[in-house]
Coordinates of C-alpha atoms in Angstrom, one line a residue:
M985 CA -5.6 -0.7 -39.2
L986 CA -6.1 -4.3 -40.3
C987 CA -6.6 -5.5 -43.8
P988 CA -10.2 -6.7 -44.3
T989 CA -9.1 -9.7 -46.4
C990 CA -6.1 -11.1 -44.6
A991 CA -6.3 -9.4 -41.2
Q992 CA -2.7 -8.4 -41.4
P993 CA -1.6 -5.0 -39.9
A994 CA -1.4 -2.2 -42.4
Q995 CA 0.0 1.3 -42.0
G996 CA -2.4 4.2 -42.5
S997 CA -0.6 5.6 -45.6
E998 CA -0.7 2.4 -47.7
R999 CA -3.4 2.1 -50.4
F1000 CA -2.9 -1.7 -50.9
C1001 CA -2.2 -4.4 -48.4
N1002 CA 1.5 -5.5 -48.5
Y1003 CA 0.5 -9.1 -47.8
C1004 CA -2.5 -9.9 -50.1
G1005 CA -2.8 -6.8 -52.4
T1006 CA -6.4 -5.9 -51.3
E1007 CA -7.2 -2.2 -51.8
L1008 CA -7.4 -0.6 -48.4
A1009 CA -8.9 2.8 -49.2
T1010 CA -12.2 1.5 -50.7
A1011 CA -12.5 -1.7 -48.6
P1012 CA -15.4 -1.7 -46.3
P1013 CA -14.5 -1.5 -42.6
V1014 CA -14.5 -4.8 -40.8
A1015 CA -16.8 -5.1 -37.8
P1016 CA -14.9 -6.0 -34.6
A1017 CA -14.8 -9.7 -34.2
A1018 CA -14.8 -11.7 -31.1
P1019 CA -11.3 -12.3 -29.7
A1020 CA -11.3 -16.0 -30.7
E1021 CA -12.4 -15.2 -34.3
A1022 CA -9.8 -12.5 -34.6
A1023 CA -7.1 -14.8 -33.5
S1024 CA -8.2 -17.5 -35.9
A1025 CA -8.4 -15.0 -38.7
A1026 CA -4.9 -13.8 -38.0
V1027 CA -3.5 -17.3 -37.9
A1028 CA -5.4 -18.5 -41.0
P1029 CA -3.4 -16.5 -43.6
A1030 CA -0.1 -17.6 -41.9
M1031 CA -1.1 -21.2 -42.3
S1032 CA -1.6 -21.0 -46.1
T1033 CA 1.8 -21.8 -47.4
Q1034 CA 0.8 -22.0 -51.1
P1035 CA 2.7 -19.3 -52.9
Q1036 CA 0.7 -17.1 -55.2
A1037 CA 1.3 -17.4 -59.0
S1038 CA 2.7 -13.9 -59.1
E1039 CA 5.3 -14.8 -56.5
L1040 CA 6.4 -17.7 -58.7
R1041 CA 6.8 -15.7 -62.0
G1042 CA 10.2 -15.9 -63.4
V1043 CA 13.0 -18.4 -63.7
G1044 CA 13.8 -19.8 -60.2
G1045 CA 13.6 -23.0 -58.2
W1046 CA 13.3 -26.2 -60.2
L1047 CA 13.0 -24.3 -63.4
L1048 CA 16.3 -22.6 -62.8
L1049 CA 17.9 -26.0 -62.0
F1050 CA 16.6 -27.4 -65.3
C1051 CA 17.9 -24.3 -67.3
I1052 CA 21.4 -24.6 -65.6
W1053 CA 21.4 -28.4 -66.3
I1054 CA 20.8 -28.2 -70.1
T1055 CA 22.8 -25.0 -70.7
V1056 CA 25.8 -25.5 -68.5
I1057 CA 26.2 -29.0 -66.9
D1058 CA 25.1 -31.2 -69.8
P1059 CA 27.4 -29.4 -72.4
L1060 CA 30.3 -29.7 -70.0
W1061 CA 29.5 -33.4 -69.5
D1062 CA 29.4 -33.9 -73.2
L1063 CA 32.8 -32.3 -73.7
R1064 CA 34.3 -35.6 -72.4
L1065 CA 33.1 -37.1 -75.7
V1066 CA 35.2 -34.8 -77.9
F1067 CA 38.2 -37.0 -77.4
Y1068 CA 36.4 -39.8 -79.2
L1069 CA 36.2 -37.8 -82.4
H1070 CA 39.7 -38.8 -83.5
Y1071 CA 38.4 -42.3 -84.1
G1072 CA 36.5 -41.0 -87.1
F1073 CA 33.0 -39.9 -88.1
Q1074 CA 30.5 -41.4 -85.7
V1075 CA 26.8 -40.6 -86.3
P1076 CA 25.7 -41.2 -82.6
L1077 CA 28.4 -38.9 -81.3
L1078 CA 27.5 -36.1 -83.7
L1079 CA 23.8 -36.6 -82.9
S1080 CA 24.6 -36.3 -79.2
F1081 CA 26.5 -33.0 -79.8
G1082 CA 23.5 -31.8 -81.9
L1083 CA 21.1 -32.6 -79.2
T1084 CA 23.3 -30.9 -76.6
L1085 CA 23.5 -27.8 -78.8
Y1086 CA 19.7 -27.8 -79.2
G1087 CA 19.4 -28.2 -75.5
V1088 CA 21.6 -25.1 -74.9
V1089 CA 19.3 -23.1 -77.3
T1090 CA 16.2 -24.4 -75.5
G1091 CA 17.7 -23.6 -72.1
I1092 CA 18.5 -20.1 -73.2
Q1093 CA 14.9 -19.7 -74.5
L1094 CA 13.6 -20.9 -71.2
W1095 CA 16.0 -18.7 -69.2
I1096 CA 15.0 -15.5 -70.9
G1097 CA 11.3 -16.3 -70.7
A1098 CA 10.7 -16.4 -74.5
K1099 CA 7.1 -17.1 -75.6
A1100 CA 8.4 -19.9 -77.9
A1101 CA 10.3 -21.6 -75.1
L1102 CA 7.7 -24.3 -74.5
V1103 CA 7.7 -25.2 -78.2
F1104 CA 11.4 -25.6 -78.1
L1105 CA 11.1 -27.7 -75.0
R1106 CA 8.5 -30.0 -76.6
V1107 CA 10.9 -30.6 -79.5
Y1108 CA 13.8 -31.1 -77.1
F1109 CA 11.9 -33.8 -75.1
A1110 CA 10.8 -35.5 -78.3
A1111 CA 14.3 -35.5 -79.6
V1112 CA 15.7 -36.9 -76.4
L1113 CA 13.1 -39.7 -76.5
L1114 CA 13.6 -40.5 -80.2
L1115 CA 17.4 -40.4 -80.1
S1116 CA 17.5 -42.5 -76.9
L1117 CA 15.2 -45.1 -78.5
W1118 CA 17.3 -45.2 -81.6
G1119 CA 20.5 -45.6 -79.6
F1120 CA 18.9 -48.3 -77.5
V1121 CA 17.7 -50.3 -80.5
T1122 CA 21.0 -49.9 -82.4
S1123 CA 23.1 -50.9 -79.3
F1124 CA 20.7 -53.8 -78.5
R1125 CA 21.1 -55.0 -82.1
E1126 CA 24.9 -54.8 -81.9
T1127 CA 25.2 -56.5 -78.5
H1128 CA 22.4 -59.1 -79.0
A1129 CA 24.9 -61.8 -79.9
V1130 CA 27.0 -61.0 -76.8
G1131 CA 24.2 -61.2 -74.3
F1132 CA 22.5 -58.9 -71.8
N1133 CA 24.0 -55.4 -71.5
F1134 CA 23.5 -54.0 -68.0
W1135 CA 24.8 -50.6 -68.9
L1136 CA 22.5 -50.2 -71.8
I1137 CA 19.5 -50.9 -69.6
T1138 CA 20.6 -48.5 -66.9
A1139 CA 21.3 -45.8 -69.5
W1140 CA 17.8 -46.2 -70.8
F1141 CA 16.3 -46.1 -67.3
R1142 CA 18.2 -42.8 -66.6
V1143 CA 16.8 -41.3 -69.8
A1144 CA 13.3 -42.5 -68.9
A1145 CA 13.5 -41.1 -65.4
F1146 CA 14.8 -37.8 -66.7
L1147 CA 11.9 -37.5 -69.1
A1148 CA 9.3 -38.6 -66.6
V1149 CA 10.5 -36.1 -64.0
W1150 CA 10.9 -33.1 -66.2
V1151 CA 7.9 -33.6 -68.5
T1152 CA 5.7 -34.0 -65.4
Y1153 CA 7.3 -30.9 -63.8
F1154 CA 6.6 -28.8 -66.9
R1155 CA 3.1 -30.1 -67.2
V1156 CA 2.0 -29.3 -63.6
S1157 CA 4.2 -26.5 -62.4
V1158 CA 2.6 -23.3 -61.2
R1159 CA 5.9 -21.4 -61.9
V1160 CA 5.9 -22.6 -65.5
R1161 CA 2.3 -21.5 -66.0
A1162 CA 3.0 -18.1 -64.3
T1163 CA 6.2 -17.5 -66.3
Y1164 CA 5.2 -18.7 -69.8
G1165 CA 1.4 -18.4 -69.6
A1166 CA 0.8 -22.2 -70.1
N1167 CA 2.2 -25.6 -69.1
L1168 CA 3.8 -28.1 -71.4

């Protein structure tokens, strides 16, 4: 027996098609098609490589990479800054640790699929942007007398690229919409 929607073979005992989910018991029988039409109908579903939203529900793919990044890799990377604390109280360093801690909380919210995860994420992206701008302006003011600071510019471009890539992903991702019910 073939599924009337996707023309995939179905066993007689199944109520729904394993490939497309169409109900097989109440579906009207399909009239036999010409051999050329049957072949094209059998090939057409195989050509559609777009995964369904239900297949993309849950944390996986690029979303999982982002969660691992802000909950594991970024905090481990920031641990290298702990050794600078013996120089005294430094506001930028403490703000960096605060942002990292908030990133961990945001990553956990995303990872468990909490409804408020996208709100946490908006605040996280805004904080990254504002703290980066503040750091850029502060560093530029301090190094203005010295001249052009190549590392400052490259750091800003890294932050801008990070924000551009991930904000775009969270705004257009089918997986994000399927998992959280909305995009950023």
